[in-house]
mmCIF file of C-alpha atoms in Angstrom:
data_model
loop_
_atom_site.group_PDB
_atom_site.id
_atom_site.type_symbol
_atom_site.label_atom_id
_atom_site.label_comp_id
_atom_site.label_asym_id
_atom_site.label_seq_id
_atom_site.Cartn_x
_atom_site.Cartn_y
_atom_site.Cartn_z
ATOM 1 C CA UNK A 445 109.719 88.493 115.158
ATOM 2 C CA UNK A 446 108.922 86.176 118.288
ATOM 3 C CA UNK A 447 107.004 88.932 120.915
ATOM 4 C CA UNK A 448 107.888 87.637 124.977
ATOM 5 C CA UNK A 449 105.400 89.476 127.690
ATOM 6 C CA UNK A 450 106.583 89.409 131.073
ATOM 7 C CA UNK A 451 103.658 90.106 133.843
ATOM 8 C CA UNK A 452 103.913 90.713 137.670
ATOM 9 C CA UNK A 453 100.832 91.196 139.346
ATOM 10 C CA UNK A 454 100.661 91.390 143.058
ATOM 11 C CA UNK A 455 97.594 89.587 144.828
ATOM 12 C CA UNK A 456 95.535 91.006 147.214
ATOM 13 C CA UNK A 457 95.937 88.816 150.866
ATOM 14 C CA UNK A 458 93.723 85.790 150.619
ATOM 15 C CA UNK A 459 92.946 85.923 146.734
ATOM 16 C CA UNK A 460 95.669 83.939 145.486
ATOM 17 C CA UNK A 461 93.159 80.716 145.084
ATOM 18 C CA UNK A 462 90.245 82.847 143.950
ATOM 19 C CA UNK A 463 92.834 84.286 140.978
ATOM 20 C CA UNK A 464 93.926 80.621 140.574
ATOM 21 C CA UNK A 465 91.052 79.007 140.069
ATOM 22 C CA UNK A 466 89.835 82.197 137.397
ATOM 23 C CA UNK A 467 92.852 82.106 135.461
ATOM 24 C CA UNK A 468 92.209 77.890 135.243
ATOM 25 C CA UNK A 469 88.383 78.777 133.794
ATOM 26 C CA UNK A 470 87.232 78.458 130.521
ATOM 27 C CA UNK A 471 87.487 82.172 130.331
ATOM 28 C CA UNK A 472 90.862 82.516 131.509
ATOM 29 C CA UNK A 473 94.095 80.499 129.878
ATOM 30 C CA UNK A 474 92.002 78.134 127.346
ATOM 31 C CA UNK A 475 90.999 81.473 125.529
ATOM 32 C CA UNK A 476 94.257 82.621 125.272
ATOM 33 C CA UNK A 477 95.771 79.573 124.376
ATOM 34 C CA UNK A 478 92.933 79.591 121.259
ATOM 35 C CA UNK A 479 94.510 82.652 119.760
ATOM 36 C CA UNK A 480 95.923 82.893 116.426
ATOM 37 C CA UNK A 481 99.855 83.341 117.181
ATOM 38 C CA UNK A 482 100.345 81.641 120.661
ATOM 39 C CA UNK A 483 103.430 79.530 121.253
ATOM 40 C CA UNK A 484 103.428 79.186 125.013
ATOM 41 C CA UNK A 485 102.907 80.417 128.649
ATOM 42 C CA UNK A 486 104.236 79.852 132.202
ATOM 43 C CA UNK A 487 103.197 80.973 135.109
ATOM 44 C CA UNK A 488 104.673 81.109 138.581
ATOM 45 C CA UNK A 489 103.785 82.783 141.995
ATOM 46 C CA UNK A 490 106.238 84.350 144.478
ATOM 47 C CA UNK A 491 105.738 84.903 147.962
ATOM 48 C CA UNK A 492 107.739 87.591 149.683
ATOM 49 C CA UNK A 493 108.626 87.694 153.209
ATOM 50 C CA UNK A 494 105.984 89.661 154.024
ATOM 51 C CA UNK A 495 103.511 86.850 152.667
ATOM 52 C CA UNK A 496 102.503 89.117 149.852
ATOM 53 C CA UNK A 497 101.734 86.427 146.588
ATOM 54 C CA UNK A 498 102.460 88.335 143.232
ATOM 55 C CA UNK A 499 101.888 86.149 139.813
ATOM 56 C CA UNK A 500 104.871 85.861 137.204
ATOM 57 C CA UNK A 501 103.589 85.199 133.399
ATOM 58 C CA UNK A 502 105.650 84.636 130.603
ATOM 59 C CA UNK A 503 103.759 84.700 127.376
ATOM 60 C CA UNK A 504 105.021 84.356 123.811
ATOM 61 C CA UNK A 505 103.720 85.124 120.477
ATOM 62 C CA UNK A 506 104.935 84.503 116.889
ATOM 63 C CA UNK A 507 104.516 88.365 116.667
ATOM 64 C CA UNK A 508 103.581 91.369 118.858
ATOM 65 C CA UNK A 509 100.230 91.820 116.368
ATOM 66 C CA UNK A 510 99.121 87.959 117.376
ATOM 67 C CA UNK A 511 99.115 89.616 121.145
ATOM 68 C CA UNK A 512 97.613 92.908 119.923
ATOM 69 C CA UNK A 513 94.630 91.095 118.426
ATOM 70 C CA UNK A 514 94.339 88.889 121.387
ATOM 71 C CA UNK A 515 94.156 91.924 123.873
ATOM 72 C CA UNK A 516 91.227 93.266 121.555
ATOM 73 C CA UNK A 517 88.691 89.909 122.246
ATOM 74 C CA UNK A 518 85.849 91.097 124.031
ATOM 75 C CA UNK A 519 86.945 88.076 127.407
ATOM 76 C CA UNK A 520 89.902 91.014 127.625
ATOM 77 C CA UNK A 521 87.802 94.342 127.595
ATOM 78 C CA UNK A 522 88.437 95.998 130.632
ATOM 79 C CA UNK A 523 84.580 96.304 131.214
ATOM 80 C CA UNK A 524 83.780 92.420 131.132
ATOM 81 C CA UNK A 525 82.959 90.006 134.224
ATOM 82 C CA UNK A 526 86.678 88.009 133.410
ATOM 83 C CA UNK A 527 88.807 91.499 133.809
ATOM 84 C CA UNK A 528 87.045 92.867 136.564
ATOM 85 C CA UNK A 529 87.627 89.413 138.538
ATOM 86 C CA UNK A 530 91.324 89.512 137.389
ATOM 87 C CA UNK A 531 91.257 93.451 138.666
ATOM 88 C CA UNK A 532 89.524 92.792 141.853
ATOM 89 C CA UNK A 533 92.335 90.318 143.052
ATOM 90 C CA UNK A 534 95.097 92.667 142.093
ATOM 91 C CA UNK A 535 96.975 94.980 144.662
ATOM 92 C CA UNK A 536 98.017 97.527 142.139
ATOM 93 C CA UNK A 537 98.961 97.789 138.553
ATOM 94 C CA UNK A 538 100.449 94.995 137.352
ATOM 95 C CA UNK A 539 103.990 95.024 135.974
ATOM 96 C CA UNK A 540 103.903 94.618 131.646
ATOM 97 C CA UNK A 541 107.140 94.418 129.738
ATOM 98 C CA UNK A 542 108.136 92.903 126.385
ATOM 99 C CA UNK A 543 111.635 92.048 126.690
ATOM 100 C CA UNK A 544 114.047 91.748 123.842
ATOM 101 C CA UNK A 545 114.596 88.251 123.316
ATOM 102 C CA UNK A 546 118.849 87.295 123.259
ATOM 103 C CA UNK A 547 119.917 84.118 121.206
ATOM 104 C CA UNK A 548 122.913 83.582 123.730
#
């Protein structure tokens, strides 16, 4: 069965280009676009009247293993120099959630 993530992550002020331009590196969306089971991503970013940026990804997957085994490459340990970029421009945890996908 088809596996959707949705991701908000909220940016810390003034790292919105920094977690652009890392996202856009070789070590950010062409590795995850490489994986075994990808169909397709979008991304967006929000600003909220207080001028806080938070990201918006929607990922999906021709099953929730494809994204299991993808989370498990070593560019998506928690301990290497891509995550701890990606942490350092957060302002909290982000938001995960695999919605149900509706054939309306």
């Amino acid at each position: 069965m088809t596996a959707l993530l949705y991701a908000e992550l909220q940016l810390k002020s003034g790292k919105k280009d920094e977690f652009l331009d890392l996202i856009s590196s070789p070590e950010g969306f062409p590795i995850t676009k490489s994986k075994p089971g990808f169909i397709s991503a979008k991304t967006g970013i929000s600003t909220d009247e207080s001028g806080q940026n938070t990201f918006h990804l929607w990922e999906k997957w021709e099953k929730m293993e494809n994204f299991e085994n993808y989370m498990q490459d070593p560019n998506r340990n928690p301990e290497c120099e891509f995550m701890q970029k990606w942490l350092s421009c957060m302002d909290g945890e982000p938001k995960m959630v695999f919605p149900e996908i509706l054939d309306l």
